[in-house]
Coordinates of C-alpha atoms in Angstrom, one line a residue:
M74 CA 79.0 39.4 133.7
Q75 CA 78.3 43.4 133.7
I76 CA 79.6 45.2 136.6
K77 CA 78.1 48.5 137.7
L78 CA 80.4 50.4 140.1
V79 CA 79.6 52.9 142.8
R80 CA 82.0 55.1 145.0
R81 CA 83.5 54.0 148.4
T82 CA 85.4 56.1 150.7
R83 CA 88.4 54.7 152.3
S84 CA 91.3 56.9 153.7
K85 CA 93.3 59.7 152.7
S86 CA 96.6 57.6 152.6
A87 CA 95.0 54.8 151.0
V88 CA 96.5 55.9 147.4
A89 CA 100.0 57.0 146.7
L90 CA 99.1 60.5 146.6
S91 CA 97.4 62.7 149.2
A92 CA 93.7 61.6 148.3
T93 CA 90.5 60.0 149.5
A94 CA 90.3 56.9 147.5
A95 CA 87.0 55.8 145.8
L96 CA 86.8 52.1 145.8
L97 CA 84.6 50.4 143.5
C98 CA 81.5 48.1 144.2
G99 CA 79.8 45.6 141.8
A100 CA 76.2 45.2 142.1
L101 CA 75.9 41.7 140.7
L102 CA 72.8 40.5 142.9
S103 CA 70.3 43.2 144.6
G104 CA 72.5 46.1 144.6
C105 CA 75.4 47.3 146.6
A106 CA 75.7 47.3 150.7
S107 CA 75.9 50.7 152.2
D108 CA 78.9 52.5 151.6
D109 CA 79.2 54.3 155.2
P110 CA 81.1 53.0 157.8
P111 CA 78.9 51.5 160.9
E112 CA 78.9 54.3 163.7
G113 CA 80.3 53.7 166.8
G114 CA 82.4 50.9 165.8
G115 CA 80.0 49.1 163.9
A116 CA 79.5 45.6 165.8
T117 CA 78.5 42.6 163.3
G118 CA 76.6 39.8 165.2
G119 CA 74.2 39.4 168.5
T120 CA 73.6 41.0 171.6
A121 CA 75.4 40.5 174.5
A122 CA 73.0 37.9 175.6
G123 CA 73.2 36.5 172.4
Q124 CA 77.1 36.3 172.5
K125 CA 77.3 34.1 175.9
G126 CA 79.3 31.0 175.6
K127 CA 80.5 32.3 172.1
T128 CA 83.8 33.4 171.0
V129 CA 83.7 37.0 169.9
L130 CA 86.1 38.1 167.2
K131 CA 86.7 41.8 167.0
V132 CA 87.9 43.2 163.4
G133 CA 89.7 46.5 163.4
V134 CA 89.3 48.4 159.8
F135 CA 89.7 51.9 158.3
G136 CA 86.9 53.3 156.6
A137 CA 84.1 51.1 155.0
F138 CA 86.4 48.2 154.2
G139 CA 84.1 45.9 152.2
M140 CA 84.2 42.6 154.1
K141 CA 81.2 43.0 156.5
E142 CA 79.5 45.0 153.5
A143 CA 79.9 42.1 151.0
G144 CA 78.4 39.6 153.7
L145 CA 81.7 37.9 154.3
F146 CA 81.1 38.2 158.1
D147 CA 77.7 37.0 158.2
A148 CA 78.4 33.9 155.7
Y149 CA 81.3 32.9 158.4
M150 CA 79.4 33.3 161.1
K151 CA 76.5 31.0 159.5
A152 CA 79.0 28.6 159.0
H153 CA 80.5 28.9 162.5
P154 CA 77.6 29.6 165.0
D155 CA 79.9 29.5 167.9
V156 CA 81.8 32.6 166.2
V157 CA 80.4 36.1 166.5
I158 CA 82.3 38.9 164.3
E159 CA 82.3 42.6 165.5
Q160 CA 83.5 45.2 163.1
N161 CA 85.3 48.3 164.8
S162 CA 85.9 50.7 162.0
I163 CA 88.0 54.2 162.2
E164 CA 86.7 56.6 159.1
R165 CA 90.5 57.6 158.0
N166 CA 93.5 55.7 158.0
E167 CA 95.5 58.5 159.2
N168 CA 93.9 58.3 162.1
Y169 CA 93.4 54.6 162.6
Y170 CA 97.2 53.6 161.8
P171 CA 99.1 55.5 164.8
Q172 CA 96.5 54.1 167.1
L173 CA 97.2 50.6 165.7
L174 CA 100.8 51.4 166.3
N175 CA 100.5 52.6 170.0
H176 CA 98.2 49.4 170.6
L177 CA 100.8 47.2 169.3
T178 CA 103.5 48.8 171.3
S179 CA 101.3 48.7 174.7
G180 CA 99.8 45.2 173.9
S181 CA 96.8 46.3 174.7
G182 CA 93.6 48.0 173.1
L183 CA 93.9 45.8 169.9
S184 CA 91.3 43.8 167.9
D185 CA 91.8 40.2 167.2
I186 CA 92.5 40.9 163.7
Q187 CA 93.7 44.6 162.2
A188 CA 93.6 46.0 158.8
V189 CA 96.9 47.4 157.7
E190 CA 97.0 49.9 154.4
V191 CA 99.7 49.0 151.7
N192 CA 101.7 52.3 152.5
N193 CA 102.4 51.1 156.1
I194 CA 102.8 47.2 155.6
A195 CA 106.6 48.0 155.3
E196 CA 107.0 49.6 158.6
I197 CA 104.8 46.9 160.0
T198 CA 106.9 44.1 158.9
A199 CA 110.0 45.8 160.1
T200 CA 108.8 47.0 163.3
Q201 CA 106.0 45.1 164.4
S202 CA 106.8 41.6 163.3
A203 CA 107.4 40.0 166.4
R204 CA 104.0 41.5 167.8
L205 CA 101.9 39.8 164.9
M206 CA 101.5 35.9 164.1
D207 CA 103.0 34.2 161.4
L208 CA 99.8 33.8 159.1
G209 CA 101.8 31.9 156.6
K210 CA 101.9 28.8 158.6
V211 CA 98.0 28.9 159.3
Q212 CA 95.9 25.9 157.9
G213 CA 94.4 26.8 154.9
V214 CA 96.9 29.6 153.6
T215 CA 98.9 28.7 150.4
K216 CA 101.5 30.9 149.2
D217 CA 101.0 30.2 145.8
A218 CA 97.5 31.3 146.2
F219 CA 98.7 35.1 146.2
L220 CA 100.5 37.3 143.7
P221 CA 104.1 37.0 144.6
W222 CA 104.6 40.7 145.0
K223 CA 102.0 40.7 147.5
W224 CA 103.1 37.9 149.4
A225 CA 106.4 39.6 149.5
Q226 CA 104.8 42.8 150.8
G227 CA 103.3 41.4 153.9
T228 CA 106.4 39.4 154.8
A229 CA 109.2 40.1 157.1
K230 CA 113.2 39.9 156.3
D231 CA 112.9 36.8 158.5
G232 CA 110.3 35.2 156.3
K233 CA 107.4 35.6 158.6
T234 CA 104.3 36.3 156.8
V235 CA 102.4 38.7 159.2
G236 CA 100.1 40.1 156.7
L237 CA 97.7 38.3 154.3
G238 CA 96.7 40.5 151.2
T239 CA 93.4 41.4 150.6
D240 CA 93.3 43.7 147.7
V241 CA 95.6 45.2 144.9
G242 CA 95.3 48.0 142.4
P243 CA 96.7 47.1 139.0
T244 CA 96.7 49.7 136.7
G245 CA 95.3 50.5 133.0
I246 CA 94.6 53.6 131.4
C247 CA 91.0 55.2 131.2
Y248 CA 90.6 57.0 128.1
R249 CA 87.8 59.0 126.3
K250 CA 86.8 57.1 123.2
D251 CA 85.0 60.4 121.9
L252 CA 88.3 62.5 122.6
F253 CA 90.2 60.1 120.8
Q254 CA 88.2 60.0 117.7
K255 CA 88.2 63.9 117.3
A256 CA 91.6 63.9 117.9
G257 CA 92.4 61.1 115.0
L258 CA 93.6 58.4 117.1
P259 CA 92.2 54.8 117.4
T260 CA 89.5 54.0 119.9
E261 CA 89.3 50.3 120.3
R262 CA 90.8 49.3 123.7
G263 CA 93.2 46.8 121.7
A264 CA 94.4 49.0 119.3
V265 CA 94.5 51.7 122.0
G266 CA 96.9 49.7 123.9
K267 CA 99.5 48.7 121.3
L268 CA 99.9 52.4 120.8
W269 CA 102.1 52.7 124.1
A270 CA 102.8 48.8 124.8
G271 CA 105.8 48.5 126.9
D272 CA 107.1 52.1 127.5
W273 CA 105.6 55.1 129.3
K274 CA 107.6 57.1 126.7
K275 CA 105.4 56.3 123.7
Y276 CA 102.3 57.3 126.4
L277 CA 103.9 60.6 125.9
A278 CA 104.5 60.5 122.1
V279 CA 100.7 59.7 121.8
G280 CA 99.8 62.6 124.0
K281 CA 101.6 64.7 121.8
Q282 CA 99.9 63.3 118.8
Y283 CA 96.8 63.7 120.6
Q284 CA 97.7 67.3 121.2
A285 CA 98.5 68.4 117.8
K286 CA 94.7 67.6 117.2
A287 CA 92.9 68.1 120.3
P288 CA 89.7 68.9 120.8
D289 CA 89.3 72.7 121.9
G290 CA 89.9 73.1 126.0
T291 CA 91.1 69.3 126.2
K292 CA 94.4 67.8 127.3
F293 CA 95.9 64.4 126.8
L294 CA 95.7 63.4 130.7
D295 CA 94.8 64.9 134.1
S296 CA 98.0 65.4 136.2
A297 CA 101.9 65.0 136.1
S298 CA 101.5 63.5 139.5
G299 CA 99.1 60.8 138.8
L300 CA 101.4 59.7 135.8
L301 CA 104.5 60.0 138.3
A302 CA 102.6 57.5 140.8
A303 CA 101.7 55.0 137.6
V304 CA 105.2 54.8 136.5
M305 CA 106.6 54.4 139.8
G306 CA 104.2 51.8 140.5
G307 CA 105.7 49.6 138.4
T308 CA 109.5 49.5 139.4
E309 CA 111.4 47.0 141.5
K310 CA 113.2 49.6 143.5
R311 CA 111.6 52.8 144.2
F312 CA 112.6 54.9 147.2
Y313 CA 114.4 52.0 149.4
D314 CA 116.8 49.1 148.6
A315 CA 116.8 45.6 150.1
D316 CA 119.0 46.7 152.8
G317 CA 116.5 49.4 153.9
K318 CA 118.8 52.4 152.8
V319 CA 116.8 55.5 151.3
I320 CA 118.0 55.6 147.6
Y321 CA 115.5 57.8 145.9
K322 CA 117.9 60.5 145.1
S323 CA 120.4 58.2 143.2
N324 CA 117.8 55.3 141.8
P325 CA 117.6 55.6 137.8
A326 CA 114.4 54.2 137.8
V327 CA 112.8 57.1 140.3
K328 CA 114.7 59.8 138.0
E329 CA 113.2 58.1 134.8
A330 CA 109.5 58.5 136.4
W331 CA 110.1 62.1 137.3
D332 CA 111.7 63.1 134.0
I333 CA 108.6 61.2 132.1
A334 CA 106.0 63.1 134.3
A335 CA 107.8 66.4 134.2
E336 CA 107.9 66.1 130.5
S337 CA 104.1 65.4 130.2
A338 CA 104.0 68.9 131.9
T339 CA 106.4 71.2 130.4
S340 CA 105.1 69.8 127.2
G341 CA 101.7 71.0 127.6
L342 CA 99.8 67.9 127.8
T343 CA 98.2 67.8 131.3
A344 CA 95.3 69.8 132.6
K345 CA 97.5 70.5 135.6
H346 CA 95.3 69.1 138.2
Q347 CA 95.8 67.8 141.6
Q348 CA 94.3 64.5 142.0
F349 CA 91.0 64.0 144.2
Q350 CA 90.6 67.9 144.5
K351 CA 87.6 69.9 143.4
G352 CA 89.0 71.0 140.3
W353 CA 89.8 67.4 138.9
D354 CA 86.2 66.1 140.0
Q355 CA 85.2 68.9 137.6
G356 CA 87.5 67.7 135.1
F357 CA 85.6 64.2 134.8
A358 CA 82.5 65.9 134.6
N359 CA 83.6 68.5 132.1
G360 CA 85.5 66.2 129.6
Q361 CA 88.8 68.2 130.1
F362 CA 91.3 65.1 129.8
A363 CA 91.4 62.4 127.7
T364 CA 93.3 59.8 129.9
V365 CA 94.3 58.9 133.2
S366 CA 96.1 56.3 135.0
C367 CA 93.1 54.1 136.7
P368 CA 93.7 51.0 139.2
P369 CA 90.2 49.2 139.7
W370 CA 89.1 51.5 142.6
M371 CA 89.3 54.7 140.3
L372 CA 86.4 53.3 137.8
G373 CA 83.9 53.8 140.4
Y374 CA 85.2 57.3 141.2
I375 CA 85.2 58.2 137.4
Q376 CA 81.8 56.8 137.1
D377 CA 80.8 58.9 140.1
K378 CA 82.0 62.3 138.9
A379 CA 81.8 61.7 135.2
G380 CA 78.0 60.8 135.9
A381 CA 75.5 59.5 133.3
A382 CA 77.0 61.8 130.6
G383 CA 80.2 60.0 130.4
K384 CA 78.7 56.5 130.1
G385 CA 80.0 55.0 127.0
K386 CA 82.5 57.5 126.2
W387 CA 85.1 56.1 128.9
D388 CA 87.2 52.9 128.3
V389 CA 89.7 51.0 129.7
A390 CA 93.0 49.6 128.0
A391 CA 96.1 48.4 129.3
A392 CA 98.9 50.5 130.4
P393 CA 102.2 50.7 129.0
K394 CA 103.9 48.7 131.9
P395 CA 102.1 46.9 134.7
S396 CA 101.9 49.1 137.7
N397 CA 100.0 48.6 141.2
W398 CA 98.3 51.5 143.2
G399 CA 96.9 50.6 146.5
G400 CA 96.0 47.5 148.4
A401 CA 95.6 46.6 152.0
F402 CA 96.3 43.6 154.6
L403 CA 94.8 41.7 157.5
T404 CA 96.9 41.0 160.4
V405 CA 96.7 39.0 164.0
P406 CA 98.2 40.4 166.9
E407 CA 99.9 38.0 169.2
A408 CA 98.7 39.7 172.2
G409 CA 95.1 38.8 171.0
K410 CA 92.9 36.9 173.4
N411 CA 91.5 34.7 170.7
K412 CA 94.7 34.2 168.3
A413 CA 94.1 31.2 167.0
E414 CA 90.1 31.7 166.0
A415 CA 91.1 35.0 164.8
A416 CA 94.0 33.5 162.6
K417 CA 91.4 30.9 160.8
L418 CA 89.1 33.8 160.3
A419 CA 91.9 35.8 158.5
A420 CA 93.0 33.0 156.3
W421 CA 89.2 32.3 155.4
L422 CA 88.5 35.9 154.7
T423 CA 91.6 36.4 152.3
A424 CA 90.7 32.9 150.5
P425 CA 90.6 33.1 147.1
A426 CA 86.9 32.2 146.9
Q427 CA 86.2 35.2 149.4
Q428 CA 88.3 37.3 147.6
A429 CA 85.9 36.9 144.4
T430 CA 83.2 37.6 146.3
L431 CA 84.2 40.9 147.6
F432 CA 85.2 41.8 143.9
A433 CA 81.6 40.8 143.0
K434 CA 80.1 42.7 145.7
R435 CA 82.2 45.6 146.2
G436 CA 84.9 45.8 143.5
S437 CA 88.1 45.0 145.6
F438 CA 90.3 43.5 143.1
P439 CA 91.8 40.2 144.4
S440 CA 95.5 39.8 145.3
A441 CA 94.5 36.0 145.4
Q442 CA 95.8 35.0 141.8
T443 CA 94.0 31.8 141.7
A444 CA 90.7 33.9 142.1
Y445 CA 91.4 35.2 138.6
A446 CA 90.3 31.9 137.3
D447 CA 86.9 32.3 138.8
P448 CA 84.3 33.4 136.2
V449 CA 83.1 36.0 138.7
V450 CA 86.6 37.6 138.2
S451 CA 87.4 36.6 134.6
G452 CA 84.1 37.3 133.1
A453 CA 83.8 40.8 134.7
K454 CA 82.8 43.4 132.4
H455 CA 82.1 47.3 133.3
E456 CA 79.0 48.4 131.5
Y457 CA 79.8 52.2 132.1
F458 CA 83.2 51.9 130.2
G459 CA 82.1 50.4 127.3
G460 CA 81.9 46.8 128.5
A461 CA 85.4 46.5 129.2
P462 CA 86.5 42.9 130.1
I463 CA 88.0 44.4 133.5
G464 CA 88.6 41.0 134.8
E465 CA 91.1 40.3 132.0
I466 CA 92.5 43.6 131.9
F467 CA 93.3 43.9 135.4
S468 CA 94.4 40.3 136.1
A469 CA 97.0 40.7 133.2
A470 CA 98.4 43.8 134.8
A471 CA 98.5 42.3 138.4
K472 CA 100.5 39.2 137.3
G473 CA 102.9 41.7 135.8
V474 CA 103.7 43.7 138.8
P475 CA 107.2 43.2 140.2
V476 CA 108.1 42.4 143.3
Q477 CA 108.6 45.9 144.7
I478 CA 110.8 46.8 147.8
L479 CA 109.0 49.0 150.1
G480 CA 110.1 51.2 153.1
P481 CA 108.5 52.8 156.5
K482 CA 108.1 55.9 155.1
D483 CA 107.0 55.4 151.5
L484 CA 104.2 57.5 151.9
V485 CA 106.0 60.5 153.2
I486 CA 108.4 60.4 150.1
N487 CA 105.7 59.9 147.9
T488 CA 103.6 62.4 149.2
N489 CA 106.1 65.3 148.8
M490 CA 107.7 64.0 145.7
A491 CA 103.9 64.5 144.2
D492 CA 102.2 67.2 146.2
I493 CA 105.3 69.3 146.5
G494 CA 107.7 68.7 143.9
M495 CA 105.7 67.6 140.7
L496 CA 102.9 70.0 141.5
Q497 CA 105.1 72.9 141.1
V498 CA 106.3 71.8 137.8
D499 CA 102.7 71.1 136.5
Q500 CA 100.7 74.0 138.0
K501 CA 103.1 77.1 139.0
G502 CA 105.6 76.3 135.8
K503 CA 108.8 75.6 137.8
S504 CA 111.4 73.4 136.2
P505 CA 111.8 69.9 136.4
E506 CA 115.1 70.6 138.3
D507 CA 113.5 73.2 140.7
G508 CA 110.4 70.9 141.4
W509 CA 113.0 68.3 142.1
N510 CA 115.1 70.1 144.5
A511 CA 111.9 71.5 146.4
A512 CA 110.5 68.0 147.0
V513 CA 114.2 66.6 148.0
K514 CA 114.2 69.4 150.6
A515 CA 111.0 68.5 151.8
I516 CA 111.4 64.9 152.1
D517 CA 114.6 65.0 153.6
N518 CA 112.9 67.6 156.6
A519 CA 110.2 64.9 157.0
L520 CA 112.7 62.1 157.3
D521 CA 114.9 63.9 159.7
Q522 CA 111.8 64.5 161.9

């Protein structure tokens, strides 16, 4: 099953770095739905007259979330003719999320279902659990159907599961076969994955081999900050411990990730880009770098920016270690007028069969691990990337991601570490120590506010 992926804008904070994420879309049938979020809230369903006597369920999302575009709302309404679904979409999560917190606090202005981005889910479970339904008790919801780490992310300390996972971002390594060949490296994806299997330091070693014979004007990887995000996305403890204490300064895993990313910069392996900026986009188009850490949603971005000239040159291999970058959840506010019906809809939308459909139609990789056995997922291949078996590659990565402890200010810490600290090392030639100190100063100032 070949999947063609196209770009979908989601939000600046929908990724681990300050970026506008491009989520992939699979055109398995007649083509992808529109990538643009509906104007003015975008109601799905009949007119006011046609809604008389029916239960109207409002779904609040950020960006073109994909469920409506994949036809899931229409399918549910067809099976439940007494239900009308209306989608309310705010384009960017940094505008959507503060409004959601305000509405939860006041208990008014809420949709029946509210989406939550992964960088915000820890704050939601820690501070808003009492204002959200326990979806783990809803009929049809099975804990074992989900990836253990995804289920844990949506569950509060008291065991109340307030968020049901939609998509995840298991990470692979996208690489240019033509550049690898010119540098004397293997090009077959299995052999490439073996070069760095089990250790991100091996990835750097391969980079140094590449750089020794690199084609003129090319570097091994795009950016040190992107590598930092990939390495940290596979650690159990990152910025917080299980008690909610900020530990990023003393955590050996963070130090190791920092050192690996900093070494990529100081060893001259990076093209010194800031991800999701114009220069980075041009780097794809001009073939300036040979590898990039990539979750499933990145594939559509690469295809968009590298264009037709890049088809068949790019491929996907397993990352050194399983890692995650991205994802979202559905929640049901207790203040909603139609809680029971909303909970049923949330359970249905996140069930394995619907997640497989969402992957087929929109490319959002399932958080329901039982969906990985569905031929739509297990047999998925990407034509642009040389027929890479993306279903197999990303399923294996997703199953290997540890249960990661998330904290309420993960996004603040991550963004400053990447854009203030590592960017100075990569682009301005600052020492790793100076970059770290700059990041710590910015982070601590932000956390004190």
